[in-house]
PDB file of C-alpha atoms in Angstrom:
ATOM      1  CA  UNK Y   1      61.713  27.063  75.041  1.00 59.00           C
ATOM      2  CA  UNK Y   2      62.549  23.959  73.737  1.00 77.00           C
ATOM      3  CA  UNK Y   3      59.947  21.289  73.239  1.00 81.00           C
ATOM      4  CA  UNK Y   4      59.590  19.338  76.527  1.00 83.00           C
ATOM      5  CA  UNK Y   5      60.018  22.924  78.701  1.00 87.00           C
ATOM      6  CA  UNK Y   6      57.012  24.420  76.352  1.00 89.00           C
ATOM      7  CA  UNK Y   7      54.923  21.089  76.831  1.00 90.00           C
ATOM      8  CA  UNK Y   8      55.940  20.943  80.526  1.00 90.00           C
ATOM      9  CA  UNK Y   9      54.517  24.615  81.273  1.00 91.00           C
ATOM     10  CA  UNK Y  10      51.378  23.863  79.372  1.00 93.00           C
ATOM     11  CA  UNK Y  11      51.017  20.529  81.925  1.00 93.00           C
ATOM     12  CA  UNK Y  12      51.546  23.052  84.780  1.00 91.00           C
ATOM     13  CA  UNK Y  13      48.684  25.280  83.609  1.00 91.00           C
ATOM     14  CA  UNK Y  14      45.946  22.445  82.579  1.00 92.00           C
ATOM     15  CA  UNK Y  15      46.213  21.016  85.385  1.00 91.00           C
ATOM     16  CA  UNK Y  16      46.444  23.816  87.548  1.00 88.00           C
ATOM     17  CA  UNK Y  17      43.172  24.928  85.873  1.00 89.00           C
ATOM     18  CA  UNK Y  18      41.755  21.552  86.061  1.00 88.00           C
ATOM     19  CA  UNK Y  19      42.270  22.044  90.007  1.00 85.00           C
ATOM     20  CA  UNK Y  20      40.991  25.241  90.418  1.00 83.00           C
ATOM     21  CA  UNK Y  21      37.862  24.906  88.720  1.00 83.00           C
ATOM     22  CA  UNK Y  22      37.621  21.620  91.144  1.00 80.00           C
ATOM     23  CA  UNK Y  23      38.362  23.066  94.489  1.00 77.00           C
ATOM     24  CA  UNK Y  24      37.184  26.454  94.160  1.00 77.00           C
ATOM     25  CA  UNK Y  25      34.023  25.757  91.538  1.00 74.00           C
ATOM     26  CA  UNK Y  26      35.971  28.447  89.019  1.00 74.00           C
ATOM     27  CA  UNK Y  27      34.130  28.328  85.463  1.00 79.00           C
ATOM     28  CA  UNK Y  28      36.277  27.473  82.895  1.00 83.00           C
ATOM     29  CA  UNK Y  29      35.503  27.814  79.144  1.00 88.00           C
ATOM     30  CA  UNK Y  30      36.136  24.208  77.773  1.00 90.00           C
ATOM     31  CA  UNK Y  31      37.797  26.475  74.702  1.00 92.00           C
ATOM     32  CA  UNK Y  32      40.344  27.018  77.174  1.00 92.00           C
ATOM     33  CA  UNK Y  33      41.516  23.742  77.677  1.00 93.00           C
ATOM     34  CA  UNK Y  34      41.097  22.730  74.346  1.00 93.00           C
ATOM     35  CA  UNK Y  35      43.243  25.415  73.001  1.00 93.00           C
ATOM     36  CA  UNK Y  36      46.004  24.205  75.641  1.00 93.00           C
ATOM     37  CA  UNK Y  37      45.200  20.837  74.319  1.00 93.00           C
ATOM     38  CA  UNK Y  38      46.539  21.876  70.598  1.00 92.00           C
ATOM     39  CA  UNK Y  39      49.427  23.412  71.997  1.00 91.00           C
ATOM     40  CA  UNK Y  40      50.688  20.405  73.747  1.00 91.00           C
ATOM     41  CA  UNK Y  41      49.759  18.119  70.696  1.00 89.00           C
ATOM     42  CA  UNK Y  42      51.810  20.811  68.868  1.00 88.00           C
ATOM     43  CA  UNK Y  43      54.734  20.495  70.889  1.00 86.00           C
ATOM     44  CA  UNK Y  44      55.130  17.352  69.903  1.00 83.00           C
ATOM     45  CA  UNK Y  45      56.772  16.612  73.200  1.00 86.00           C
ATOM     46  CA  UNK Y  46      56.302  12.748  73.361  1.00 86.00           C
ATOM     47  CA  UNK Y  47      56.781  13.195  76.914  1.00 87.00           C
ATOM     48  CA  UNK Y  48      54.643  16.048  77.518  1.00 89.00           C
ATOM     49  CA  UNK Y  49      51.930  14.253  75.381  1.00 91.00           C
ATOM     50  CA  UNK Y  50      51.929  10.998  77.793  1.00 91.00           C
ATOM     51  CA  UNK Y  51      52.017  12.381  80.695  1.00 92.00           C
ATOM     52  CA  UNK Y  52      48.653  14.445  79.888  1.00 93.00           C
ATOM     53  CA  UNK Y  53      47.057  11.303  79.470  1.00 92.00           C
ATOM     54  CA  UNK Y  54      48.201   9.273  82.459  1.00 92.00           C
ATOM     55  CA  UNK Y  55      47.806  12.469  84.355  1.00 90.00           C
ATOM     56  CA  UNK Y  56      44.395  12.476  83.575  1.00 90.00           C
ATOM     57  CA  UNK Y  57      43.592   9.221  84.073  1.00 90.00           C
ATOM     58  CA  UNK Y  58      45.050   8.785  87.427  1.00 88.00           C
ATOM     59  CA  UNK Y  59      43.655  11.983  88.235  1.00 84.00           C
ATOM     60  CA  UNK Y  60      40.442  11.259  87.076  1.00 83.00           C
ATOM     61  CA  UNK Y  61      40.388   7.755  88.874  1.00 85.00           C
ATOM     62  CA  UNK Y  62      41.161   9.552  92.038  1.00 81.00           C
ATOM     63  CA  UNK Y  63      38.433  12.021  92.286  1.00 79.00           C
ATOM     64  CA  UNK Y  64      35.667   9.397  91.122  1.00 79.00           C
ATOM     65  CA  UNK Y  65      37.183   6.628  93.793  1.00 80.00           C
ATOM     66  CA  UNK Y  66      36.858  10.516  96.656  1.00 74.00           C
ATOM     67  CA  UNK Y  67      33.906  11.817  95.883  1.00 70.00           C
ATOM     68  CA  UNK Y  68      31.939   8.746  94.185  1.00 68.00           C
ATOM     69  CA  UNK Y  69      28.292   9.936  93.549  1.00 62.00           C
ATOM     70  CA  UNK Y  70      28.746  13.390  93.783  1.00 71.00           C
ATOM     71  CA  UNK Y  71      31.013  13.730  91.011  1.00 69.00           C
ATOM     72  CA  UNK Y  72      28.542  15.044  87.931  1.00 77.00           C
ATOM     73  CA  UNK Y  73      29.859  12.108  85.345  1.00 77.00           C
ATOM     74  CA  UNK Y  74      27.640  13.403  82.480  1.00 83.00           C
ATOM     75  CA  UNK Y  75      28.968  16.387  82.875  1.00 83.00           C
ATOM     76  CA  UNK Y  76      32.595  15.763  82.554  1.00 83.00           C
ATOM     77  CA  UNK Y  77      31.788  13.503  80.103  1.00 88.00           C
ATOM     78  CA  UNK Y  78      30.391  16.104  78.199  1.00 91.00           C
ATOM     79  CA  UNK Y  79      32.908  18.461  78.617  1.00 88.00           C
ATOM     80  CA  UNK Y  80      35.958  16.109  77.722  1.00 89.00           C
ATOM     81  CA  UNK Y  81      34.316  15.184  74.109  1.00 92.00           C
ATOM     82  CA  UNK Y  82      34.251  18.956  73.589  1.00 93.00           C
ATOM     83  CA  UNK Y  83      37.978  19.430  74.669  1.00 92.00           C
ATOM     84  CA  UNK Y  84      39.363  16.588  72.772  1.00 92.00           C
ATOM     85  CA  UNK Y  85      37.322  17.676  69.818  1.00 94.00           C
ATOM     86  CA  UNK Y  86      38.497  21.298  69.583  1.00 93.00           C
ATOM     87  CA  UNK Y  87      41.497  20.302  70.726  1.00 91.00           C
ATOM     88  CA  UNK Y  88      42.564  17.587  67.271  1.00 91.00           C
ATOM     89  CA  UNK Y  89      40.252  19.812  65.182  1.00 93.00           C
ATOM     90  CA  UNK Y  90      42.708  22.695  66.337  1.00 90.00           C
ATOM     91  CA  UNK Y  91      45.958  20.376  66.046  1.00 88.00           C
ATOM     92  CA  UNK Y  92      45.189  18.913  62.594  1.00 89.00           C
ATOM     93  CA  UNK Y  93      44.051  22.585  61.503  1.00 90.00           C
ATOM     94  CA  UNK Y  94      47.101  24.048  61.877  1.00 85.00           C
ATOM     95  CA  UNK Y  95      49.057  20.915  60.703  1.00 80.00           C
ATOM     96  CA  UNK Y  96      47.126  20.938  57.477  1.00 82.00           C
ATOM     97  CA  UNK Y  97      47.936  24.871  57.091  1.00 80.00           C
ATOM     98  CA  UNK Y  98      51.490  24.535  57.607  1.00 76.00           C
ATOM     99  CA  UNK Y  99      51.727  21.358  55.189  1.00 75.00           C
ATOM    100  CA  UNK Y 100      49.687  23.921  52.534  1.00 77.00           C
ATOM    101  CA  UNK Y 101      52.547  26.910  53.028  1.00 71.00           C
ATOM    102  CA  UNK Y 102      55.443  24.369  52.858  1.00 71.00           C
ATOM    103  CA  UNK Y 103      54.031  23.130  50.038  1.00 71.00           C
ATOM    104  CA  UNK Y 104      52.995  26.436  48.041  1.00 72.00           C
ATOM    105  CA  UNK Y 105      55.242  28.711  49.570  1.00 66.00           C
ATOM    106  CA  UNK Y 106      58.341  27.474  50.615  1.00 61.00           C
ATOM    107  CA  UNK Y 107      58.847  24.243  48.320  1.00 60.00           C
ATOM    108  CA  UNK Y 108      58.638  26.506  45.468  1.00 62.00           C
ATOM    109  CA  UNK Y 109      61.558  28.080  46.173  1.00 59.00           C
ATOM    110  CA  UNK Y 110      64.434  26.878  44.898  1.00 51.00           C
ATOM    111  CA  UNK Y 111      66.720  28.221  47.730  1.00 54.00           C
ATOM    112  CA  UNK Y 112      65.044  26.155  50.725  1.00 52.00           C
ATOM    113  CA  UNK Y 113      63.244  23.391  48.664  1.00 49.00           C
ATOM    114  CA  UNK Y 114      66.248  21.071  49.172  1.00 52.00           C
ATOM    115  CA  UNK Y 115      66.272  22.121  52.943  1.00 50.00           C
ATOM    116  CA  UNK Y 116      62.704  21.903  53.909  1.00 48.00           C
ATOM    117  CA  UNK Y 117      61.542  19.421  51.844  1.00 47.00           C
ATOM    118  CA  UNK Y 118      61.927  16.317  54.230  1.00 48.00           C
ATOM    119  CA  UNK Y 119      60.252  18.396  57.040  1.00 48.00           C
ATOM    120  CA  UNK Y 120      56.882  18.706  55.761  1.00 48.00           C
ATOM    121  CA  UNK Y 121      55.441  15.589  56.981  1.00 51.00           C
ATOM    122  CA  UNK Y 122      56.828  15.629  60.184  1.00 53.00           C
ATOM    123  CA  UNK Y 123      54.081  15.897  62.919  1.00 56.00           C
ATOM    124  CA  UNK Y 124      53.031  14.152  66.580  1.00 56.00           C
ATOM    125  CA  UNK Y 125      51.903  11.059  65.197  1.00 54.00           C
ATOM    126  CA  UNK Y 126      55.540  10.790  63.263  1.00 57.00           C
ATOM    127  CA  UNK Y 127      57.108  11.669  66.371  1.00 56.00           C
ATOM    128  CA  UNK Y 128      55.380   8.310  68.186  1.00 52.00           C
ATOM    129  CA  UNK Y 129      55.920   6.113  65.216  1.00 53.00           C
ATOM    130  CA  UNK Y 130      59.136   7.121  65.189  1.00 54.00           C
ATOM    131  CA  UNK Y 131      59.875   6.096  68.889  1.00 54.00           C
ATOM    132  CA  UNK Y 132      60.691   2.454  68.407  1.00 49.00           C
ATOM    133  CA  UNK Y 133      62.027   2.358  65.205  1.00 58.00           C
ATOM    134  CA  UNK Y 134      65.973   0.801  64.856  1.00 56.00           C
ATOM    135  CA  UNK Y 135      67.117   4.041  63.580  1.00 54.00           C
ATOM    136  CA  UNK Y 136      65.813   6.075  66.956  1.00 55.00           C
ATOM    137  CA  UNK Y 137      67.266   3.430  68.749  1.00 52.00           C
ATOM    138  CA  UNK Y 138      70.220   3.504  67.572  1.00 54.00           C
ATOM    139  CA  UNK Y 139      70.447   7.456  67.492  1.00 55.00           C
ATOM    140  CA  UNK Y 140      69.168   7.178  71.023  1.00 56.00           C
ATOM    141  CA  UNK Y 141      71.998   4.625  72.041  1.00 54.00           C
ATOM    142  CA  UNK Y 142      74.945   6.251  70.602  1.00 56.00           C
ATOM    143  CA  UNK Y 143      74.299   9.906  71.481  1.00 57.00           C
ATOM    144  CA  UNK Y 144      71.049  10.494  73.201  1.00 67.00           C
ATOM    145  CA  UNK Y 145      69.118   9.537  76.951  1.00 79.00           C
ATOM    146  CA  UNK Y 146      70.168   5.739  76.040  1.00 85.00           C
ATOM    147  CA  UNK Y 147      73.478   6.866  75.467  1.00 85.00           C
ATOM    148  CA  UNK Y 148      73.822   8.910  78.750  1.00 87.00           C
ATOM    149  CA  UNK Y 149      72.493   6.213  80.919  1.00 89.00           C
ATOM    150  CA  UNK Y 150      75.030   3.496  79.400  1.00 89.00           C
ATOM    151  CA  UNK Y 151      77.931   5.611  79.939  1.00 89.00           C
ATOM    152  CA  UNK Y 152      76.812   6.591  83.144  1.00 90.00           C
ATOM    153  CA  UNK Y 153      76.105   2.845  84.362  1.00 91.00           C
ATOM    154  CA  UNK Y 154      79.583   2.340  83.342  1.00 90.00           C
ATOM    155  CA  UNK Y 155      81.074   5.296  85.671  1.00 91.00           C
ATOM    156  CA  UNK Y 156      79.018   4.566  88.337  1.00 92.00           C
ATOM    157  CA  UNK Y 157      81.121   1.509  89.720  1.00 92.00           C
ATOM    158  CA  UNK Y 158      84.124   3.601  90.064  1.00 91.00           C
ATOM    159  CA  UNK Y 159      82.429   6.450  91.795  1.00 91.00           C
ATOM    160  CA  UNK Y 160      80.238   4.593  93.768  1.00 92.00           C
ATOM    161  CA  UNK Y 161      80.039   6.263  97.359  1.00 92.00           C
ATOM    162  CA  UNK Y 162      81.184   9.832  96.635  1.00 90.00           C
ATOM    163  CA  UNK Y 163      80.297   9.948  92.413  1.00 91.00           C
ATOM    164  CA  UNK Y 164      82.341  12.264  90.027  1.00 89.00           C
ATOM    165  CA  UNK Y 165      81.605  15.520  91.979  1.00 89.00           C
ATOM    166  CA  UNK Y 166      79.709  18.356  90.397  1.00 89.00           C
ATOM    167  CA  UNK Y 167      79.488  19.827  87.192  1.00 85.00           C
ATOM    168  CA  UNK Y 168      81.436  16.585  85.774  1.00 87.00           C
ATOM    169  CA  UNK Y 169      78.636  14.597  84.164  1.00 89.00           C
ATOM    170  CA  UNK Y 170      76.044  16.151  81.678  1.00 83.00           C
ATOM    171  CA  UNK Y 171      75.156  18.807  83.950  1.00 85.00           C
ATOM    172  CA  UNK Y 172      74.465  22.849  82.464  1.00 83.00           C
ATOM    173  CA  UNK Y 173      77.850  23.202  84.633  1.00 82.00           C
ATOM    174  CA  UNK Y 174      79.981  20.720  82.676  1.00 81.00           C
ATOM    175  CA  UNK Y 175      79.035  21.830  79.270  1.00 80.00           C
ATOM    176  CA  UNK Y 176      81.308  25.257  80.421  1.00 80.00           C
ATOM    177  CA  UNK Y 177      84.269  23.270  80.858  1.00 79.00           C
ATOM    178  CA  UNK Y 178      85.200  20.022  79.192  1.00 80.00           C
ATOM    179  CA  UNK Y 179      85.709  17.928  82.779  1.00 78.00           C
ATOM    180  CA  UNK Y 180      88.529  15.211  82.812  1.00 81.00           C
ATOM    181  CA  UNK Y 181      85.976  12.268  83.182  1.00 82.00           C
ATOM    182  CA  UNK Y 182      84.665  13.307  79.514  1.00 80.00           C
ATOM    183  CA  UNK Y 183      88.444  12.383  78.055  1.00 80.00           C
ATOM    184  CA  UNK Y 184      88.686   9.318  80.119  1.00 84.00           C
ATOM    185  CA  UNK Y 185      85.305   8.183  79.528  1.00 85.00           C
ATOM    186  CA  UNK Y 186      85.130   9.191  75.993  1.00 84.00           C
ATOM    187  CA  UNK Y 187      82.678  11.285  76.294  1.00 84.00           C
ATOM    188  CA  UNK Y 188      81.761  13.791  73.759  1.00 83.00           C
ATOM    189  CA  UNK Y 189      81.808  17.827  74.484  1.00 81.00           C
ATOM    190  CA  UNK Y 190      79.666  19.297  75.104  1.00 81.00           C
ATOM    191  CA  UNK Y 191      77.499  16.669  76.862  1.00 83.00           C
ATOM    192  CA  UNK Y 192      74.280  17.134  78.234  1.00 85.00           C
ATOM    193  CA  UNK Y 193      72.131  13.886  80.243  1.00 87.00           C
ATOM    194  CA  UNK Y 194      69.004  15.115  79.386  1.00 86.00           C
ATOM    195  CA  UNK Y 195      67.769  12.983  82.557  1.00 89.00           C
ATOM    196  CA  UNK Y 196      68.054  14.035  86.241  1.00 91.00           C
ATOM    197  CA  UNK Y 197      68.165  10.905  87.695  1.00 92.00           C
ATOM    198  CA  UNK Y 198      71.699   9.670  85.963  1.00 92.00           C
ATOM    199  CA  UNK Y 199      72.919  12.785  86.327  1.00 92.00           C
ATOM    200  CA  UNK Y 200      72.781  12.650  90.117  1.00 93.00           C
ATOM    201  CA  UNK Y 201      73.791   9.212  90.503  1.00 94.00           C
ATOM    202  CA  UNK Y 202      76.842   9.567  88.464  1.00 93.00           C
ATOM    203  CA  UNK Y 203      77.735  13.073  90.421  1.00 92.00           C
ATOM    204  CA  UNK Y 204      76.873  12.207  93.649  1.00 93.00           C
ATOM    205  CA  UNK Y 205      76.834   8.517  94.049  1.00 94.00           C
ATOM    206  CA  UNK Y 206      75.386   6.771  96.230  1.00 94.00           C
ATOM    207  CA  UNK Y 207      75.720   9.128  99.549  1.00 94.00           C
ATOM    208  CA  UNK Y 208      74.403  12.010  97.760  1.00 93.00           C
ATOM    209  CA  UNK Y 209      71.695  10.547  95.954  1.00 94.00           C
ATOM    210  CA  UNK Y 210      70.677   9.171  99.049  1.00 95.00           C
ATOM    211  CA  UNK Y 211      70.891  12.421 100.465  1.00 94.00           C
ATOM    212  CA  UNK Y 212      68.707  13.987  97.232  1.00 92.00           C
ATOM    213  CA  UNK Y 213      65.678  11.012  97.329  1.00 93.00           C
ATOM    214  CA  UNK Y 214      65.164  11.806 100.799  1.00 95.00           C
ATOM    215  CA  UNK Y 215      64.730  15.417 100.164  1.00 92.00           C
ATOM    216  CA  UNK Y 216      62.162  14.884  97.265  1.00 91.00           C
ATOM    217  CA  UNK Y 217      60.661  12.340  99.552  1.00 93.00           C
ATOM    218  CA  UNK Y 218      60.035  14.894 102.478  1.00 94.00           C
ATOM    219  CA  UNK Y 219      58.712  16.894 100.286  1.00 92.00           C
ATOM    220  CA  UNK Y 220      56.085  14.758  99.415  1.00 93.00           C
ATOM    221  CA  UNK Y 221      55.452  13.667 102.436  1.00 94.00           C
ATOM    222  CA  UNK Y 222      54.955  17.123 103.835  1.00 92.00           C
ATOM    223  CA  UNK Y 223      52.373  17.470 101.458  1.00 90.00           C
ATOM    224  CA  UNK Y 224      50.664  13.870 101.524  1.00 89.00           C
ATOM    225  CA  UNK Y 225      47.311  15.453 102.246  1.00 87.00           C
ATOM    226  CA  UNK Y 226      47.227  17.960  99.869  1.00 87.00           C
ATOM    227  CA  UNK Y 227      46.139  15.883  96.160  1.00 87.00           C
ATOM    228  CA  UNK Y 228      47.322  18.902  93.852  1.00 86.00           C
ATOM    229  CA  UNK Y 229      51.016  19.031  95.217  1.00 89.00           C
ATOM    230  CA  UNK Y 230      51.615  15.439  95.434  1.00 91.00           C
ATOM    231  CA  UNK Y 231      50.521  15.306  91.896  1.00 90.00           C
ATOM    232  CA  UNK Y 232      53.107  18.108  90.807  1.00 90.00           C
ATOM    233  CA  UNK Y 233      55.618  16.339  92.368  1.00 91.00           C
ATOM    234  CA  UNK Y 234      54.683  13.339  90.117  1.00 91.00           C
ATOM    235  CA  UNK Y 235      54.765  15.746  87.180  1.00 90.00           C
ATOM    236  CA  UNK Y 236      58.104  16.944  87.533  1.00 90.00           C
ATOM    237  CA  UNK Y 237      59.462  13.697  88.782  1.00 90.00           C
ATOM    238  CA  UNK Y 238      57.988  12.309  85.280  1.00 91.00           C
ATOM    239  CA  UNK Y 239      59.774  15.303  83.341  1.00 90.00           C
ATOM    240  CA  UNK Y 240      63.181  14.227  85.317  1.00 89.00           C
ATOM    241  CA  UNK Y 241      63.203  11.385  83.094  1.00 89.00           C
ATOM    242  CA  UNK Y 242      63.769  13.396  79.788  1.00 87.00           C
ATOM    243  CA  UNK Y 243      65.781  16.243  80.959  1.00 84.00           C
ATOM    244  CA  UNK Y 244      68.022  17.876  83.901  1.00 88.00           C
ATOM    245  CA  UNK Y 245      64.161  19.258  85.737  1.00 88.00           C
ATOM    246  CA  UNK Y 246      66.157  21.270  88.208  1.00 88.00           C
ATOM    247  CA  UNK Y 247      68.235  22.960  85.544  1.00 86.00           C
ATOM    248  CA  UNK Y 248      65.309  24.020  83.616  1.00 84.00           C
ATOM    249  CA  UNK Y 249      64.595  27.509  85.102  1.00 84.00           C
ATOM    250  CA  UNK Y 250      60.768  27.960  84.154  1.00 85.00           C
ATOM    251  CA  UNK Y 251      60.566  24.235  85.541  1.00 84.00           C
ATOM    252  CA  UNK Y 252      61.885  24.599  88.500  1.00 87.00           C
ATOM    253  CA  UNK Y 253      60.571  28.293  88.727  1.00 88.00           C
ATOM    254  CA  UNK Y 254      56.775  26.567  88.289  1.00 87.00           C
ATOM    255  CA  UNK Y 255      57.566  23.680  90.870  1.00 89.00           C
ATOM    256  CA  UNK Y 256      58.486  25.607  93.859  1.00 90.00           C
ATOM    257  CA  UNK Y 257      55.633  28.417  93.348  1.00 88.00           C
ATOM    258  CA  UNK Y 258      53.149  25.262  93.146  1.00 86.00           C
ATOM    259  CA  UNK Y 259      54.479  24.195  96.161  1.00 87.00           C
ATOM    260  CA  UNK Y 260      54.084  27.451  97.565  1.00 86.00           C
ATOM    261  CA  UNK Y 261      50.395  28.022  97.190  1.00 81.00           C
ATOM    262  CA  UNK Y 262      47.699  27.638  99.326  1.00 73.00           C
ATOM    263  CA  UNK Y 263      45.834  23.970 100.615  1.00 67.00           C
ATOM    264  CA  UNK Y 264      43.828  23.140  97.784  1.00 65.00           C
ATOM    265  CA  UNK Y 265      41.050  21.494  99.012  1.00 64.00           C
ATOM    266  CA  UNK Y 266      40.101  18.517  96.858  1.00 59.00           C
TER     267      UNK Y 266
END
């Protein structure tokens, strides 16, 4: 699993959890979520991270607007101290032990000291301060999700109604083949979007993405009354963003068995 996939499948379960314990009065240990808690921090999915936190929040914001009064605030409160606490206790505990075998284990050796030795540091708060600096730009804008947008904005006009077809632009399917739009484009192979939404556009155009909005937007409207599944669709619309979601197997895999449960009745 790479980062975002790991940190998307933790999302999945905490909130899953979260819901269960809400609509069917399951007890759950707040260990639980605070061990789930260090495992997205550890991630370091900058994606995965925000979306716990905006999930929350608009999650939380709907339940209190719901059920007003009966919703046990000192309670919750309670509990969420004791998640967060484990939870960067638990992160900065195993940050501090990995920094301590770098440093006495692996830095000592001459073989990987050269190797290793700019990695020690590296951690989720790096990964956020890093986000806006000229040099992620940059990277960002000449081969990663900045990079795929520009060159697909630029396709886009001459594709407009019918796109590129299939398996012709950053898609698991073009990476097996190097398409002819990659040498007239100048694009590099292999390529990879990293970001659904392009990604259709560009192979689809306009008719077909057309065609694939009003599918995800049936979807949610079939489900309008139910809180949880709307909410997963918000999830894995937000995870879209970073990477090809319906390409991901355990992504996808997680989406349509959420879908596929029972009303939860919050």
């Amino acid at each position: 699993l790479n980062p975002n996939t790991y940190s998307l499948f933790l999302n999945f379960v905490f909130f899953l959890s979260v819901f269960c314990q809400i609509s069917y009065e399951r007890k759950t240990n707040p260990l639980f979520y605070g061990v789930l808690l260090t495992s997205i921090f550890m991630s370091m999915s900058r994606s995965g991270i925000i979306f716990l936190v905006v999930g929350s929040v608009i999650g939380g914001l709907c339940f209190f607007i719901k059920y007003k009064k009966k919703v046990p605030t000192v309670k919750i409160l309670v509990n969420s101290i004791i998640i967060l606490s484990i939870g960067f206790i638990g992160y900065f505990i195993v940050d501090a032990g990995s920094v301590i075998y770098y440093n006495n284990v692996l830095i000592n050796s001459e073989k990987n000291s050269d190797k290793i030795s700019n990695s020690v540091n590296i951690g989720t708060s790096d990964r956020f301060d890093n986000t806006l600096t000229d040099q992620e730009l940059e990277e960002s804008a000449t081969s990663g999700r900045i990079y795929s947008i520009k060159k697909g904005l630029e396709i886009i006009p001459n594709h407009l109604v019918l796109g590129t077809g299939f398996g012709t632009f950053g898609s698991a399917a073009s990476m097996n083949y190097k398409p002819d739009l990659a040498e007239k484009y100048d694009l590099p192979f292999p390529f990879y979007a990293d970001n659904e939404y392009i990604k259709v556009l560009v192979e689809n155009g306009i008719l077909g993405s057309a065609i694939f909005i009003s599918f995800i937007f049936s979807i949610v409207f079939y489900y309008r009354k139910d809180f949880f599944k709307v909410f997963i669709c918000f999830m894995f619309a937000w995870f879209g963003l970073f990477f090809n979601i319906f390409e991901v197997q355990i992504g996808a895999m997680l989406f349509w068995s959420f879908l596929s449960m029972e009303h939860f009745p919050v």
